[in-house]
């Protein structure tokens, strides 16, 4: 029930994306006459590249436009892996695309390998008669390559891979098609390079925020294992809440930053051995909003921001800082609320010994439907032994 609800809730943006994809796919098919790769097609691709940082979305749409304009049946992007000196299929379209994802080929084999090694664009009108044709890929996928063009993907004087279009409908590719594909390869290379640079910046930014979150824990005489465990509990449970595999690493690091706002809380309050008075508690509560401010408004840290800001909200609306209620509280923050309390109760702190698991369970159940989202709590309690094992292994 939890999974269904959550998936339904999280489906909206993805549906919007699919609609966008369909619209882009449909446009070039309006008429045969429009299926030419002209300046407008290239402009649309450039616009796509500049409008989104989702590299897979950009490349899928670009390849779709390219296939339609060249009347190709399939297309693929192969990237060079310098560690193994192989070409691997980064993206592929056509009926065999899923099988291609796992295929790697030596960087000096086949039409793609020849193209990669020489840096020359190859127009192959009859694949079966080409001395460069590498039949092993067709044998594995049962795809029949009839004709193709392969062109290198250049970045800063180097080649990073190969762009291919295959099997032109109703004929073979022309020299004109070859030139169009070369132009396209330039744009795709830019998109890949931009994505790589974006990832570098993002990773550096996330790492610096993680370091700050860990440093904050040291200040509180904590080894930093609490936040590591929060990341682990969350990624174990997240798939059942509708998170996709590719989202889990972001969820892990975002969970780890949840108390980053405590860096802005004075020692006299954060490290006070006794109970906080009302005024001190008010200051302590600001670690949520301050956490959001520290993480900034960068789109790349949106998940971390919502967790930092909302992890002390309660299901019945009695939490802070905004008193959000029910499913208005972000799913990620509802999950962390349970995880955070479980870990705190189960761990030794300067002011208390760990509670036994049976007592921890009782306290969590007492908060069902008041502090905690009942569906997520049920999921958590159903995996309670596993959560206790994580605690033990990571202490
Ligand atoms: Fe907190």
GROMACS .gro file of C-alpha atoms and ligand atoms in nm:
model
  396
    1UNK     CA    1   0.000   0.000   0.000
    2UNK     CA    2   0.287   0.230   0.087
    3UNK     CA    3   0.463   0.152  -0.238
    4UNK     CA    4   0.150   0.202  -0.448
    5UNK     CA    5   0.072   0.534  -0.291
    6UNK     CA    6   0.423   0.662  -0.317
    7UNK     CA    7   0.470   0.550  -0.675
    8UNK     CA    8   0.145   0.716  -0.771
    9UNK     CA    9   0.259   1.035  -0.607
   10UNK     CA   10   0.601   1.027  -0.769
   11UNK     CA   11   0.474   0.936  -1.115
   12UNK     CA   12   0.360   1.281  -1.219
   13UNK     CA   13   0.688   1.441  -1.331
   14UNK     CA   14   0.792   1.126  -1.517
   15UNK     CA   15   0.462   1.118  -1.703
   16UNK     CA   16   0.521   1.476  -1.809
   17UNK     CA   17   0.863   1.378  -1.938
   18UNK     CA   18   0.718   1.091  -2.141
   19UNK     CA   19   0.462   1.320  -2.299
   20UNK     CA   20   0.743   1.550  -2.399
   21UNK     CA   21   0.929   1.259  -2.555
   22UNK     CA   22   0.624   1.148  -2.748
   23UNK     CA   23   0.564   1.498  -2.876
   24UNK     CA   24   0.921   1.527  -2.996
   25UNK     CA   25   0.902   1.186  -3.160
   26UNK     CA   26   0.579   1.264  -3.339
   27UNK     CA   27   0.678   1.595  -3.491
   28UNK     CA   28   0.922   1.481  -3.759
   29UNK     CA   29   0.685   1.204  -3.880
   30UNK     CA   30   0.418   1.442  -4.002
   31UNK     CA   31   0.519   1.403  -4.363
   32UNK     CA   32   0.785   1.238  -4.572
   33UNK     CA   33   0.878   1.572  -4.719
   34UNK     CA   34   0.968   1.703  -4.376
   35UNK     CA   35   1.202   1.412  -4.304
   36UNK     CA   36   1.516   1.587  -4.409
   37UNK     CA   37   1.797   1.679  -4.180
   38UNK     CA   38   1.807   2.048  -4.235
   39UNK     CA   39   1.908   2.351  -4.035
   40UNK     CA   40   1.584   2.341  -3.838
   41UNK     CA   41   1.647   1.984  -3.720
   42UNK     CA   42   1.994   2.076  -3.611
   43UNK     CA   43   1.861   2.386  -3.438
   44UNK     CA   44   1.608   2.175  -3.250
   45UNK     CA   45   1.883   1.945  -3.134
   46UNK     CA   46   2.100   2.238  -3.022
   47UNK     CA   47   1.799   2.379  -2.834
   48UNK     CA   48   1.746   2.045  -2.665
   49UNK     CA   49   2.109   2.026  -2.561
   50UNK     CA   50   2.097   2.374  -2.414
   51UNK     CA   51   1.760   2.328  -2.244
   52UNK     CA   52   1.830   2.029  -2.022
   53UNK     CA   53   2.102   1.883  -1.808
   54UNK     CA   54   1.946   1.539  -1.821
   55UNK     CA   55   2.197   1.389  -2.060
   56UNK     CA   56   2.001   1.071  -2.133
   57UNK     CA   57   1.689   1.267  -2.215
   58UNK     CA   58   1.882   1.502  -2.443
   59UNK     CA   59   2.058   1.222  -2.626
   60UNK     CA   60   1.747   1.008  -2.665
   61UNK     CA   61   1.553   1.296  -2.813
   62UNK     CA   62   1.844   1.400  -3.033
   63UNK     CA   63   1.883   1.050  -3.169
   64UNK     CA   64   1.513   1.025  -3.233
   65UNK     CA   65   1.518   1.346  -3.435
   66UNK     CA   66   1.827   1.229  -3.619
   67UNK     CA   67   1.680   0.887  -3.703
   68UNK     CA   68   1.365   1.043  -3.838
   69UNK     CA   69   1.545   1.297  -4.048
   70UNK     CA   70   1.782   1.037  -4.193
   71UNK     CA   71   1.514   0.767  -4.226
   72UNK     CA   72   1.725   0.532  -4.018
   73UNK     CA   73   1.579   0.226  -3.842
   74UNK     CA   74   1.819   0.238  -3.547
   75UNK     CA   75   2.103   0.442  -3.407
   76UNK     CA   76   2.358   0.413  -3.129
   77UNK     CA   77   2.623   0.598  -2.936
   78UNK     CA   78   2.928   0.394  -2.840
   79UNK     CA   79   3.174   0.537  -2.589
   80UNK     CA   80   3.535   0.436  -2.550
   81UNK     CA   81   3.642   0.281  -2.220
   82UNK     CA   82   4.014   0.360  -2.192
   83UNK     CA   83   4.062   0.108  -1.909
   84UNK     CA   84   3.962  -0.187  -2.123
   85UNK     CA   85   4.011  -0.030  -2.466
   86UNK     CA   86   3.658  -0.132  -2.560
   87UNK     CA   87   3.364   0.046  -2.714
   88UNK     CA   88   3.045   0.009  -2.515
   89UNK     CA   89   2.692   0.102  -2.615
   90UNK     CA   90   2.603   0.409  -2.410
   91UNK     CA   91   2.268   0.457  -2.580
   92UNK     CA   92   2.090   0.268  -2.854
   93UNK     CA   93   1.752   0.290  -3.021
   94UNK     CA   94   1.562   0.034  -3.225
   95UNK     CA   95   1.415  -0.301  -3.129
   96UNK     CA   96   1.742  -0.447  -2.995
   97UNK     CA   97   1.841  -0.154  -2.777
   98UNK     CA   98   1.808  -0.340  -2.446
   99UNK     CA   99   2.034  -0.622  -2.561
  100UNK     CA  100   2.296  -0.375  -2.685
  101UNK     CA  101   2.330  -0.210  -2.344
  102UNK     CA  102   2.544  -0.493  -2.210
  103UNK     CA  103   2.755  -0.547  -2.522
  104UNK     CA  104   3.115  -0.429  -2.540
  105UNK     CA  105   3.342  -0.470  -2.837
  106UNK     CA  106   3.716  -0.429  -2.885
  107UNK     CA  107   3.797  -0.071  -2.987
  108UNK     CA  108   3.967  -0.190  -3.306
  109UNK     CA  109   3.688  -0.420  -3.427
  110UNK     CA  110   3.407  -0.356  -3.667
  111UNK     CA  111   3.298  -0.046  -3.852
  112UNK     CA  112   3.273   0.146  -3.524
  113UNK     CA  113   3.621   0.036  -3.421
  114UNK     CA  114   3.767   0.134  -3.758
  115UNK     CA  115   3.593   0.471  -3.735
  116UNK     CA  116   3.722   0.522  -3.381
  117UNK     CA  117   4.080   0.426  -3.463
  118UNK     CA  118   4.111   0.632  -3.782
  119UNK     CA  119   3.885   0.925  -3.692
  120UNK     CA  120   3.718   0.892  -4.031
  121UNK     CA  121   3.347   0.877  -4.104
  122UNK     CA  122   3.254   0.551  -4.275
  123UNK     CA  123   2.958   0.515  -4.509
  124UNK     CA  124   2.887   0.146  -4.557
  125UNK     CA  125   2.619   0.079  -4.823
  126UNK     CA  126   2.627  -0.301  -4.779
  127UNK     CA  127   2.744  -0.422  -4.439
  128UNK     CA  128   2.777  -0.787  -4.544
  129UNK     CA  129   3.039  -0.693  -4.804
  130UNK     CA  130   3.240  -0.460  -4.581
  131UNK     CA  131   3.581  -0.591  -4.465
  132UNK     CA  132   3.534  -0.397  -4.139
  133UNK     CA  133   3.193  -0.537  -4.047
  134UNK     CA  134   3.195  -0.710  -3.705
  135UNK     CA  135   2.921  -0.969  -3.716
  136UNK     CA  136   2.948  -1.069  -3.349
  137UNK     CA  137   2.714  -0.789  -3.236
  138UNK     CA  138   2.446  -0.890  -3.488
  139UNK     CA  139   2.487  -1.253  -3.386
  140UNK     CA  140   2.430  -1.164  -3.020
  141UNK     CA  141   2.129  -0.939  -3.081
  142UNK     CA  142   1.979  -1.109  -3.392
  143UNK     CA  143   1.965  -0.763  -3.550
  144UNK     CA  144   2.050  -0.761  -3.920
  145UNK     CA  145   2.270  -0.467  -4.016
  146UNK     CA  146   2.219  -0.387  -4.382
  147UNK     CA  147   2.384  -0.048  -4.417
  148UNK     CA  148   2.518   0.218  -4.184
  149UNK     CA  149   2.717   0.532  -4.127
  150UNK     CA  150   2.962   0.562  -3.838
  151UNK     CA  151   3.122   0.890  -3.740
  152UNK     CA  152   3.358   0.972  -3.453
  153UNK     CA  153   3.255   1.178  -3.150
  154UNK     CA  154   3.523   1.445  -3.106
  155UNK     CA  155   3.597   1.644  -2.790
  156UNK     CA  156   3.890   1.883  -2.770
  157UNK     CA  157   4.093   1.709  -3.036
  158UNK     CA  158   4.028   1.363  -2.892
  159UNK     CA  159   3.778   1.095  -2.986
  160UNK     CA  160   3.552   0.970  -2.709
  161UNK     CA  161   3.336   0.731  -2.910
  162UNK     CA  162   3.131   0.673  -3.221
  163UNK     CA  163   2.785   0.773  -3.342
  164UNK     CA  164   2.609   0.530  -3.578
  165UNK     CA  165   2.288   0.522  -3.777
  166UNK     CA  166   2.176   0.193  -3.927
  167UNK     CA  167   1.948   0.054  -4.198
  168UNK     CA  168   1.800   0.338  -4.397
  169UNK     CA  169   1.436   0.274  -4.482
  170UNK     CA  170   1.381   0.221  -4.854
  171UNK     CA  171   1.742   0.252  -4.965
  172UNK     CA  172   2.094   0.324  -4.852
  173UNK     CA  173   2.252   0.626  -4.688
  174UNK     CA  174   2.398   0.898  -4.909
  175UNK     CA  175   2.700   1.128  -4.891
  176UNK     CA  176   2.457   1.399  -4.793
  177UNK     CA  177   2.340   1.187  -4.497
  178UNK     CA  178   2.705   1.136  -4.404
  179UNK     CA  179   2.764   1.510  -4.376
  180UNK     CA  180   2.448   1.554  -4.169
  181UNK     CA  181   2.560   1.286  -3.926
  182UNK     CA  182   2.902   1.448  -3.889
  183UNK     CA  183   2.733   1.776  -3.796
  184UNK     CA  184   2.518   1.589  -3.548
  185UNK     CA  185   2.821   1.424  -3.388
  186UNK     CA  186   2.963   1.766  -3.304
  187UNK     CA  187   2.647   1.859  -3.112
  188UNK     CA  188   2.627   1.524  -2.933
  189UNK     CA  189   2.990   1.556  -2.827
  190UNK     CA  190   2.916   1.897  -2.676
  191UNK     CA  191   2.619   1.751  -2.485
  192UNK     CA  192   2.828   1.465  -2.347
  193UNK     CA  193   3.110   1.699  -2.245
  194UNK     CA  194   2.866   1.939  -2.079
  195UNK     CA  195   2.713   1.652  -1.884
  196UNK     CA  196   3.057   1.533  -1.775
  197UNK     CA  197   3.155   1.880  -1.655
  198UNK     CA  198   2.819   1.922  -1.481
  199UNK     CA  199   2.873   1.589  -1.300
  200UNK     CA  200   3.220   1.700  -1.191
  201UNK     CA  201   3.088   2.025  -1.046
  202UNK     CA  202   2.795   1.849  -0.883
  203UNK     CA  203   3.013   1.580  -0.726
  204UNK     CA  204   3.258   1.839  -0.591
  205UNK     CA  205   2.972   2.041  -0.444
  206UNK     CA  206   2.804   1.737  -0.290
  207UNK     CA  207   3.136   1.619  -0.146
  208UNK     CA  208   3.204   1.954   0.018
  209UNK     CA  209   2.856   1.954   0.174
  210UNK     CA  210   2.905   1.596   0.294
  211UNK     CA  211   3.234   1.695   0.453
  212UNK     CA  212   3.059   1.977   0.633
  213UNK     CA  213   2.786   1.739   0.754
  214UNK     CA  214   3.049   1.496   0.885
  215UNK     CA  215   3.247   1.776   1.052
  216UNK     CA  216   2.931   1.884   1.231
  217UNK     CA  217   2.893   1.536   1.380
  218UNK     CA  218   3.251   1.541   1.513
  219UNK     CA  219   3.165   1.862   1.695
  220UNK     CA  220   2.889   1.674   1.874
  221UNK     CA  221   3.134   1.397   1.979
  222UNK     CA  222   2.979   1.164   1.724
  223UNK     CA  223   3.192   0.948   1.498
  224UNK     CA  224   2.983   1.033   1.192
  225UNK     CA  225   2.845   0.680   1.181
  226UNK     CA  226   2.491   0.800   1.260
  227UNK     CA  227   2.464   0.981   0.929
  228UNK     CA  228   2.630   0.694   0.740
  229UNK     CA  229   2.370   0.458   0.886
  230UNK     CA  230   2.084   0.695   0.797
  231UNK     CA  231   2.197   0.675   0.435
  232UNK     CA  232   2.209   0.297   0.451
  233UNK     CA  233   1.868   0.242   0.616
  234UNK     CA  234   1.711   0.476   0.363
  235UNK     CA  235   1.856   0.319   0.051
  236UNK     CA  236   1.753  -0.028   0.170
  237UNK     CA  237   1.391   0.079   0.218
  238UNK     CA  238   1.360   0.328  -0.067
  239UNK     CA  239   1.288   0.084  -0.355
  240UNK     CA  240   0.968  -0.024  -0.176
  241UNK     CA  241   0.866   0.342  -0.158
  242UNK     CA  242   0.893   0.384  -0.534
  243UNK     CA  243   1.246   0.520  -0.566
  244UNK     CA  244   1.431   0.400  -0.872
  245UNK     CA  245   1.776   0.244  -0.863
  246UNK     CA  246   1.937   0.551  -1.022
  247UNK     CA  247   1.798   0.773  -0.743
  248UNK     CA  248   1.942   0.578  -0.452
  249UNK     CA  249   2.289   0.734  -0.435
  250UNK     CA  250   2.143   1.083  -0.434
  251UNK     CA  251   1.902   0.973  -0.161
  252UNK     CA  252   2.190   0.829   0.044
  253UNK     CA  253   2.400   1.146   0.042
  254UNK     CA  254   2.096   1.368   0.089
  255UNK     CA  255   1.996   1.171   0.399
  256UNK     CA  256   2.349   1.211   0.533
  257UNK     CA  257   2.319   1.589   0.520
  258UNK     CA  258   1.996   1.613   0.720
  259UNK     CA  259   2.147   1.782   1.028
  260UNK     CA  260   2.395   2.003   0.842
  261UNK     CA  261   2.214   2.308   0.984
  262UNK     CA  262   2.350   2.226   1.331
  263UNK     CA  263   2.677   2.392   1.229
  264UNK     CA  264   2.490   2.717   1.290
  265UNK     CA  265   2.379   2.623   1.643
  266UNK     CA  266   2.600   2.762   1.924
  267UNK     CA  267   2.802   2.517   2.137
  268UNK     CA  268   2.622   2.639   2.450
  269UNK     CA  269   2.301   2.491   2.312
  270UNK     CA  270   2.417   2.204   2.092
  271UNK     CA  271   2.652   2.062   2.355
  272UNK     CA  272   2.448   2.147   2.664
  273UNK     CA  273   2.440   1.834   2.881
  274UNK     CA  274   2.101   1.897   3.040
  275UNK     CA  275   1.757   1.970   2.904
  276UNK     CA  276   1.712   2.273   2.678
  277UNK     CA  277   1.480   2.545   2.799
  278UNK     CA  278   1.212   2.679   2.565
  279UNK     CA  279   1.424   2.960   2.422
  280UNK     CA  280   1.717   2.725   2.363
  281UNK     CA  281   1.487   2.473   2.201
  282UNK     CA  282   1.362   2.742   1.965
  283UNK     CA  283   1.720   2.807   1.857
  284UNK     CA  284   1.784   2.434   1.820
  285UNK     CA  285   1.480   2.398   1.595
  286UNK     CA  286   1.630   2.643   1.349
  287UNK     CA  287   1.882   2.379   1.240
  288UNK     CA  288   1.617   2.268   0.990
  289UNK     CA  289   1.572   2.598   0.808
  290UNK     CA  290   1.940   2.684   0.845
  291UNK     CA  291   2.024   2.347   0.689
  292UNK     CA  292   1.811   2.436   0.390
  293UNK     CA  293   1.984   2.773   0.362
  294UNK     CA  294   2.332   2.623   0.386
  295UNK     CA  295   2.255   2.374   0.111
  296UNK     CA  296   2.139   2.667  -0.099
  297UNK     CA  297   1.880   2.670  -0.370
  298UNK     CA  298   2.081   2.465  -0.620
  299UNK     CA  299   1.854   2.228  -0.815
  300UNK     CA  300   2.114   1.954  -0.777
  301UNK     CA  301   2.057   1.945  -0.399
  302UNK     CA  302   1.678   1.973  -0.395
  303UNK     CA  303   1.635   1.637  -0.225
  304UNK     CA  304   1.890   1.722   0.045
  305UNK     CA  305   1.721   2.059   0.102
  306UNK     CA  306   1.374   1.906   0.151
  307UNK     CA  307   1.511   1.646   0.393
  308UNK     CA  308   1.713   1.898   0.596
  309UNK     CA  309   1.417   2.134   0.615
  310UNK     CA  310   1.137   1.886   0.684
  311UNK     CA  311   1.282   1.594   0.884
  312UNK     CA  312   1.131   1.718   1.212
  313UNK     CA  313   0.783   1.761   1.070
  314UNK     CA  314   0.530   1.517   1.216
  315UNK     CA  315   0.252   1.324   1.044
  316UNK     CA  316  -0.019   1.490   1.260
  317UNK     CA  317   0.110   1.844   1.194
  318UNK     CA  318   0.267   1.898   1.536
  319UNK     CA  319   0.628   1.909   1.413
  320UNK     CA  320   0.852   2.195   1.303
  321UNK     CA  321   0.950   2.425   1.139
  322UNK     CA  322   0.631   2.460   0.934
  323UNK     CA  323   0.385   2.224   1.103
  324UNK     CA  324   0.331   2.036   0.777
  325UNK     CA  325   0.086   1.748   0.792
  326UNK     CA  326   0.049   1.404   0.630
  327UNK     CA  327   0.162   1.358   0.272
  328UNK     CA  328   0.235   1.728   0.237
  329UNK     CA  329   0.559   1.638   0.417
  330UNK     CA  330   0.801   1.514   0.150
  331UNK     CA  331   0.828   1.135   0.133
  332UNK     CA  332   1.204   1.150   0.194
  333UNK     CA  333   1.157   1.350   0.515
  334UNK     CA  334   0.882   1.116   0.639
  335UNK     CA  335   1.121   0.827   0.589
  336UNK     CA  336   1.408   1.000   0.768
  337UNK     CA  337   1.186   1.093   1.064
  338UNK     CA  338   1.150   0.721   1.145
  339UNK     CA  339   1.510   0.631   1.068
  340UNK     CA  340   1.650   0.920   1.273
  341UNK     CA  341   1.447   0.833   1.583
  342UNK     CA  342   1.520   0.461   1.549
  343UNK     CA  343   1.893   0.525   1.527
  344UNK     CA  344   1.899   0.779   1.810
  345UNK     CA  345   1.706   0.551   2.048
  346UNK     CA  346   1.918   0.250   1.956
  347UNK     CA  347   2.255   0.424   1.995
  348UNK     CA  348   2.464   0.518   2.293
  349UNK     CA  349   2.474   0.890   2.350
  350UNK     CA  350   2.669   1.086   2.616
  351UNK     CA  351   2.350   1.122   2.815
  352UNK     CA  352   2.200   0.772   2.770
  353UNK     CA  353   2.261   0.405   2.699
  354UNK     CA  354   2.108   0.240   2.395
  355UNK     CA  355   1.748   0.129   2.439
  356UNK     CA  356   1.683  -0.240   2.380
  357UNK     CA  357   1.522  -0.318   2.040
  358UNK     CA  358   1.192  -0.417   2.201
  359UNK     CA  359   1.162  -0.075   2.369
  360UNK     CA  360   1.266   0.106   2.051
  361UNK     CA  361   0.992  -0.078   1.866
  362UNK     CA  362   0.736   0.018   2.130
  363UNK     CA  363   0.829   0.385   2.109
  364UNK     CA  364   0.808   0.382   1.729
  365UNK     CA  365   0.465   0.217   1.742
  366UNK     CA  366   0.348   0.480   1.992
  367UNK     CA  367   0.428   0.741   1.725
  368UNK     CA  368   0.234   0.562   1.447
  369UNK     CA  369  -0.006   0.809   1.288
  370UNK     CA  370   0.101   1.095   1.516
  371UNK     CA  371   0.475   1.142   1.468
  372UNK     CA  372   0.525   0.891   1.187
  373UNK     CA  373   0.365   0.810   0.851
  374UNK     CA  374   0.181   0.485   0.939
  375UNK     CA  375   0.251   0.318   0.604
  376UNK     CA  376   0.624   0.388   0.609
  377UNK     CA  377   0.640   0.282   0.974
  378UNK     CA  378   0.476  -0.050   0.887
  379UNK     CA  379   0.734  -0.100   0.615
  380UNK     CA  380   1.014  -0.014   0.859
  381UNK     CA  381   0.883  -0.247   1.130
  382UNK     CA  382   0.846  -0.525   0.874
  383UNK     CA  383   1.220  -0.492   0.811
  384UNK     CA  384   1.312  -0.426   1.175
  385UNK     CA  385   1.563  -0.710   1.209
  386UNK     CA  386   1.743  -0.592   0.897
  387UNK     CA  387   1.756  -0.236   1.033
  388UNK     CA  388   1.899  -0.364   1.363
  389UNK     CA  389   2.163  -0.557   1.167
  390UNK     CA  390   2.267  -0.240   0.985
  391UNK     CA  391   2.299  -0.064   1.319
  392UNK     CA  392   2.519  -0.342   1.455
  393UNK     CA  393   2.738  -0.371   1.147
  394UNK     CA  394   2.792   0.003   1.114
  395UNK     CA  395   2.860   0.089   1.480
  396LIG    FE1  396   1.761   1.710   1.304
   0.00000   0.00000   0.00000
